[in-house]
């Protein structure tokens, strides 16, 4: 256990941040959802209503939750509906749906106006630029599509495997399109075709200059909310960057054992951790938020 991230109950900024927050941006996998993507399990994958009950409590308190995940628009739209939530941010900040039923907004970062051909999605442009082929050739057996989650995507590619992110980024930097390689944390796929890989990570290929934090900032501006009224929660190093745009960023328990998360968190003074892992951590956070609002 790494103790470099203060616990939520001991963080000096937490009482005021929790009390002032009207809205939460939440990651899904590893944060709200347990292993296997289920809401109805505890952190050890045993059947549990703890996280679902916490969602009900948050909704009953009239608090707003916005999903902010690497998953695609179709997936998040259904999960958000199931939870009783409305707007969301998909594909790591590249696809924003401000409210239920709205057309998606595609965010392409540093790409110029001519980066996309007529009718082309950012997802298709990344493939056309040769990004996937280049990575497969540079890291044979170490990277593959994160099936089946690579389907139905509009802006980013999701891969899995194990590679040196700096070396992978150098491969992408040779291409004509500015594409960023993002490590989205440790995953536990049921099966892979990878060779000699012990720790499997999910990776995204995305337009350079796009982030969850940037999408979050734009979404806040649309809603007319200030940073002081916003919280975020996640479990990966890229989630920790949401601290830039929120009063407090919370990471769930197992993330404190991830060296990348601890390294990212060291750059901010407004990152706190729960003891509970995965959905249990989300519920622990939710109880603290509701208590602070009612205090
Ligand atoms: Mg996650």
XYZ file of N, CA, C and O and ligand atoms in Angstrom, residues 27-31 184 212 235-236 239, ligand 1:
41
model
N -15.271 8.358 -13.509
C -14.812 7.281 -14.373
C -15.730 6.074 -14.143
O -16.451 6.003 -13.141
N -15.720 5.125 -15.067
C -16.539 3.918 -14.905
C -15.701 2.711 -14.471
O -15.791 2.247 -13.349
N -14.873 2.221 -15.381
C -14.194 0.944 -15.143
C -13.136 1.075 -14.045
O -12.259 1.937 -14.097
N -13.238 0.217 -13.063
C -12.306 0.253 -11.934
C -12.690 1.272 -10.885
O -12.078 1.326 -9.824
N -13.686 2.095 -11.191
C -14.080 3.177 -10.268
C -15.528 2.965 -9.803
O -15.758 2.662 -8.641
N -4.353 3.743 -20.013
C -5.577 3.913 -19.221
C -5.666 2.902 -18.075
O -6.739 2.613 -17.573
N -9.560 14.090 -20.779
C -10.771 14.135 -19.962
C -10.878 15.502 -19.284
O -11.948 16.095 -19.207
N -9.546 6.085 -11.304
C -8.597 5.080 -10.817
C -7.318 5.006 -11.646
O -6.503 4.108 -11.419
N -7.130 5.917 -12.596
C -5.941 5.833 -13.444
C -5.185 7.161 -13.417
O -5.699 8.192 -12.965
N -6.976 9.843 -15.122
C -8.079 10.375 -14.308
C -7.574 11.437 -13.336
O -8.280 12.416 -13.048
Mg -10.869 3.449 -14.933
